[in-house]
Amino acid sequence: MQTILTDFYTLENYEKSETGSFTAHIKLNQEHDIFKGHFPGNPVTPGVCMMQIVKELSEEFTGKKLFLKTASNVKFMAIINPFETPDLTMQLDIKEVENEVKVKNTTSFGETIALKMSVNYTKI
């Protein structure tokens, strides 16, 4: 899997449901340089990095290169501290329509929902 977030996370495993949605389990790399600056002594996973992970997983699962067209209902609901909660579950409901890929994502750790968003990508 190609990623611009080199060594930021690892895709541990994933399952595809009968409805075509995916459940991915990722592990954040606590030692990544991003966490040294965001924020020193109180590491927080940047929202833009979470959005990039959704894009990269969507590319992996569809086998298509994607470009973000729109994002709506982006709700960061909990702080993701890589030292406290490095293991994340990402639910991706992916629908391909002509030249677009629509993804609804819910990211959680344990029982806590950390991110919900809907995005539309253009296939490139």
PDB file of C-alpha atoms in Angstrom:
ATOM      1  CA  MET A   1       0.000   0.000   0.000  1.00  0.00           C
ATOM      2  CA  GLN A   2       1.415   3.363  -1.038  1.00  0.00           C
ATOM      3  CA  THR A   3       1.145   6.157   1.531  1.00  0.00           C
ATOM      4  CA  ILE A   4       2.331   9.738   1.924  1.00  0.00           C
ATOM      5  CA  LEU A   5       2.151   9.199   5.674  1.00  0.00           C
ATOM      6  CA  THR A   6       5.321   7.114   5.759  1.00  0.00           C
ATOM      7  CA  ASP A   7       5.413   4.997   8.921  1.00  0.00           C
ATOM      8  CA  PHE A   8       2.536   6.988  10.455  1.00  0.00           C
ATOM      9  CA  TYR A   9       0.271   3.956  10.775  1.00  0.00           C
ATOM     10  CA  THR A  10       0.057   0.262   9.989  1.00  0.00           C
ATOM     11  CA  LEU A  11      -2.949  -1.488   8.503  1.00  0.00           C
ATOM     12  CA  GLU A  12      -3.145  -4.467  10.854  1.00  0.00           C
ATOM     13  CA  ASN A  13      -6.055  -6.190   9.090  1.00  0.00           C
ATOM     14  CA  TYR A  14      -9.436  -5.583   7.508  1.00  0.00           C
ATOM     15  CA  GLU A  15     -12.677  -7.340   6.721  1.00  0.00           C
ATOM     16  CA  LYS A  16     -15.145  -6.773   3.910  1.00  0.00           C
ATOM     17  CA  SER A  17     -18.815  -7.278   4.777  1.00  0.00           C
ATOM     18  CA  GLU A  18     -21.484  -8.761   2.545  1.00  0.00           C
ATOM     19  CA  THR A  19     -22.814  -5.232   1.959  1.00  0.00           C
ATOM     20  CA  GLY A  20     -19.435  -4.085   0.604  1.00  0.00           C
ATOM     21  CA  SER A  21     -18.368  -1.986   3.568  1.00  0.00           C
ATOM     22  CA  PHE A  22     -14.938  -2.399   5.114  1.00  0.00           C
ATOM     23  CA  THR A  23     -13.771  -2.521   8.714  1.00  0.00           C
ATOM     24  CA  ALA A  24     -10.070  -1.724   8.996  1.00  0.00           C
ATOM     25  CA  HIS A  25      -7.917  -2.017  12.097  1.00  0.00           C
ATOM     26  CA  ILE A  26      -4.924   0.303  12.140  1.00  0.00           C
ATOM     27  CA  LYS A  27      -2.183   1.040  14.655  1.00  0.00           C
ATOM     28  CA  LEU A  28      -0.668   4.512  14.946  1.00  0.00           C
ATOM     29  CA  ASN A  29       3.107   4.809  15.257  1.00  0.00           C
ATOM     30  CA  GLN A  30       3.654   6.648  18.547  1.00  0.00           C
ATOM     31  CA  GLU A  31       7.248   7.427  17.574  1.00  0.00           C
ATOM     32  CA  HIS A  32       6.374   9.278  14.341  1.00  0.00           C
ATOM     33  CA  ASP A  33       7.870  12.783  14.061  1.00  0.00           C
ATOM     34  CA  ILE A  34       4.397  14.346  13.608  1.00  0.00           C
ATOM     35  CA  PHE A  35       3.642  13.692  17.270  1.00  0.00           C
ATOM     36  CA  LYS A  36       6.789  15.507  18.392  1.00  0.00           C
ATOM     37  CA  GLY A  37       5.391  18.745  17.011  1.00  0.00           C
ATOM     38  CA  HIS A  38       1.647  18.151  17.398  1.00  0.00           C
ATOM     39  CA  PHE A  39       1.899  18.760  20.348  1.00  0.00           C
ATOM     40  CA  PRO A  40       5.093  18.413  22.457  1.00  0.00           C
ATOM     41  CA  GLY A  41       4.250  16.630  25.686  1.00  0.00           C
ATOM     42  CA  ASN A  42       0.607  16.178  24.653  1.00  0.00           C
ATOM     43  CA  PRO A  43       0.504  14.287  21.339  1.00  0.00           C
ATOM     44  CA  VAL A  44      -2.683  14.569  19.287  1.00  0.00           C
ATOM     45  CA  THR A  45      -3.335  12.910  15.937  1.00  0.00           C
ATOM     46  CA  PRO A  46      -3.902  15.686  13.377  1.00  0.00           C
ATOM     47  CA  GLY A  47      -7.330  15.628  11.747  1.00  0.00           C
ATOM     48  CA  VAL A  48      -5.826  16.063   8.292  1.00  0.00           C
ATOM     49  CA  CYS A  49      -3.798  12.875   8.864  1.00  0.00           C
ATOM     50  CA  MET A  50      -6.975  10.983   9.765  1.00  0.00           C
ATOM     51  CA  MET A  51      -8.593  12.255   6.573  1.00  0.00           C
ATOM     52  CA  GLN A  52      -5.548  11.102   4.590  1.00  0.00           C
ATOM     53  CA  ILE A  53      -5.748   7.637   6.158  1.00  0.00           C
ATOM     54  CA  VAL A  54      -9.385   7.367   5.017  1.00  0.00           C
ATOM     55  CA  LYS A  55      -8.305   8.310   1.478  1.00  0.00           C
ATOM     56  CA  GLU A  56      -5.437   5.816   1.456  1.00  0.00           C
ATOM     57  CA  LEU A  57      -7.617   2.984   2.763  1.00  0.00           C
ATOM     58  CA  SER A  58     -10.295   3.842   0.187  1.00  0.00           C
ATOM     59  CA  GLU A  59      -7.644   3.637  -2.549  1.00  0.00           C
ATOM     60  CA  GLU A  60      -6.430   0.307  -1.179  1.00  0.00           C
ATOM     61  CA  PHE A  61      -9.934  -1.188  -1.047  1.00  0.00           C
ATOM     62  CA  THR A  62     -11.090   0.093  -4.467  1.00  0.00           C
ATOM     63  CA  GLY A  63      -7.790  -0.329  -6.291  1.00  0.00           C
ATOM     64  CA  LYS A  64      -8.215   3.200  -7.678  1.00  0.00           C
ATOM     65  CA  LYS A  65      -6.195   6.407  -7.291  1.00  0.00           C
ATOM     66  CA  LEU A  66      -8.455   9.057  -5.767  1.00  0.00           C
ATOM     67  CA  PHE A  67      -8.578  12.845  -5.480  1.00  0.00           C
ATOM     68  CA  LEU A  68     -10.651  14.533  -2.759  1.00  0.00           C
ATOM     69  CA  LYS A  69     -13.578  16.370  -4.337  1.00  0.00           C
ATOM     70  CA  THR A  70     -15.747  17.248  -1.334  1.00  0.00           C
ATOM     71  CA  ALA A  71     -15.916  16.550   2.377  1.00  0.00           C
ATOM     72  CA  SER A  72     -19.059  17.070   4.428  1.00  0.00           C
ATOM     73  CA  ASN A  73     -20.216  16.395   7.937  1.00  0.00           C
ATOM     74  CA  VAL A  74     -16.609  16.155   9.132  1.00  0.00           C
ATOM     75  CA  LYS A  75     -16.886  15.791  12.899  1.00  0.00           C
ATOM     76  CA  PHE A  76     -13.860  15.263  15.123  1.00  0.00           C
ATOM     77  CA  MET A  77     -15.518  13.953  18.257  1.00  0.00           C
ATOM     78  CA  ALA A  78     -12.598  12.806  20.435  1.00  0.00           C
ATOM     79  CA  ILE A  79      -8.871  13.418  20.686  1.00  0.00           C
ATOM     80  CA  ILE A  80      -6.754  10.532  19.440  1.00  0.00           C
ATOM     81  CA  ASN A  81      -3.635  10.334  21.601  1.00  0.00           C
ATOM     82  CA  PRO A  82      -1.278   7.766  20.021  1.00  0.00           C
ATOM     83  CA  PHE A  83       0.145   6.758  23.411  1.00  0.00           C
ATOM     84  CA  GLU A  84      -3.254   6.138  25.009  1.00  0.00           C
ATOM     85  CA  THR A  85      -5.257   4.843  22.032  1.00  0.00           C
ATOM     86  CA  PRO A  86      -2.986   3.784  19.147  1.00  0.00           C
ATOM     87  CA  ASP A  87      -5.380   1.057  17.937  1.00  0.00           C
ATOM     88  CA  LEU A  88      -8.202   2.413  15.796  1.00  0.00           C
ATOM     89  CA  THR A  89     -11.140   0.792  14.042  1.00  0.00           C
ATOM     90  CA  MET A  90     -12.195   2.457  10.822  1.00  0.00           C
ATOM     91  CA  GLN A  91     -15.537   1.656   9.234  1.00  0.00           C
ATOM     92  CA  LEU A  92     -15.684   2.645   5.555  1.00  0.00           C
ATOM     93  CA  ASP A  93     -18.890   2.406   3.554  1.00  0.00           C
ATOM     94  CA  ILE A  94     -17.669   2.769  -0.035  1.00  0.00           C
ATOM     95  CA  LYS A  95     -19.916   3.329  -3.047  1.00  0.00           C
ATOM     96  CA  GLU A  96     -18.548   3.697  -6.572  1.00  0.00           C
ATOM     97  CA  VAL A  97     -20.727   5.756  -8.906  1.00  0.00           C
ATOM     98  CA  GLU A  98     -19.338   6.382 -12.410  1.00  0.00           C
ATOM     99  CA  ASN A  99     -16.159   8.461 -11.956  1.00  0.00           C
ATOM    100  CA  GLU A 100     -16.699   9.057  -8.232  1.00  0.00           C
ATOM    101  CA  VAL A 101     -16.150   7.152  -5.011  1.00  0.00           C
ATOM    102  CA  LYS A 102     -18.341   8.109  -2.049  1.00  0.00           C
ATOM    103  CA  VAL A 103     -17.130   7.124   1.400  1.00  0.00           C
ATOM    104  CA  LYS A 104     -18.829   7.359   4.779  1.00  0.00           C
ATOM    105  CA  ASN A 105     -16.364   6.836   7.599  1.00  0.00           C
ATOM    106  CA  THR A 106     -16.609   6.271  11.319  1.00  0.00           C
ATOM    107  CA  THR A 107     -13.339   5.980  13.240  1.00  0.00           C
ATOM    108  CA  SER A 108     -13.306   4.741  16.811  1.00  0.00           C
ATOM    109  CA  PHE A 109     -11.172   3.407  19.623  1.00  0.00           C
ATOM    110  CA  GLY A 110     -12.922   1.096  22.047  1.00  0.00           C
ATOM    111  CA  GLU A 111     -16.470   2.394  22.446  1.00  0.00           C
ATOM    112  CA  THR A 112     -15.464   5.997  21.654  1.00  0.00           C
ATOM    113  CA  ILE A 113     -16.223   7.486  18.246  1.00  0.00           C
ATOM    114  CA  ALA A 114     -13.389   9.842  17.309  1.00  0.00           C
ATOM    115  CA  LEU A 115     -14.308  10.844  13.738  1.00  0.00           C
ATOM    116  CA  LYS A 116     -17.314  10.773  11.453  1.00  0.00           C
ATOM    117  CA  MET A 117     -17.240  12.117   7.917  1.00  0.00           C
ATOM    118  CA  SER A 118     -18.579  11.754   4.410  1.00  0.00           C
ATOM    119  CA  VAL A 119     -16.261  12.363   1.468  1.00  0.00           C
ATOM    120  CA  ASN A 120     -16.491  12.233  -2.307  1.00  0.00           C
ATOM    121  CA  TYR A 121     -13.444  11.402  -4.374  1.00  0.00           C
ATOM    122  CA  THR A 122     -12.864  11.630  -8.098  1.00  0.00           C
ATOM    123  CA  LYS A 123     -11.139   8.645  -9.691  1.00  0.00           C
ATOM    124  CA  ILE A 124      -7.851   9.701 -11.320  1.00  0.00           C
TER     125      ILE A 124
END
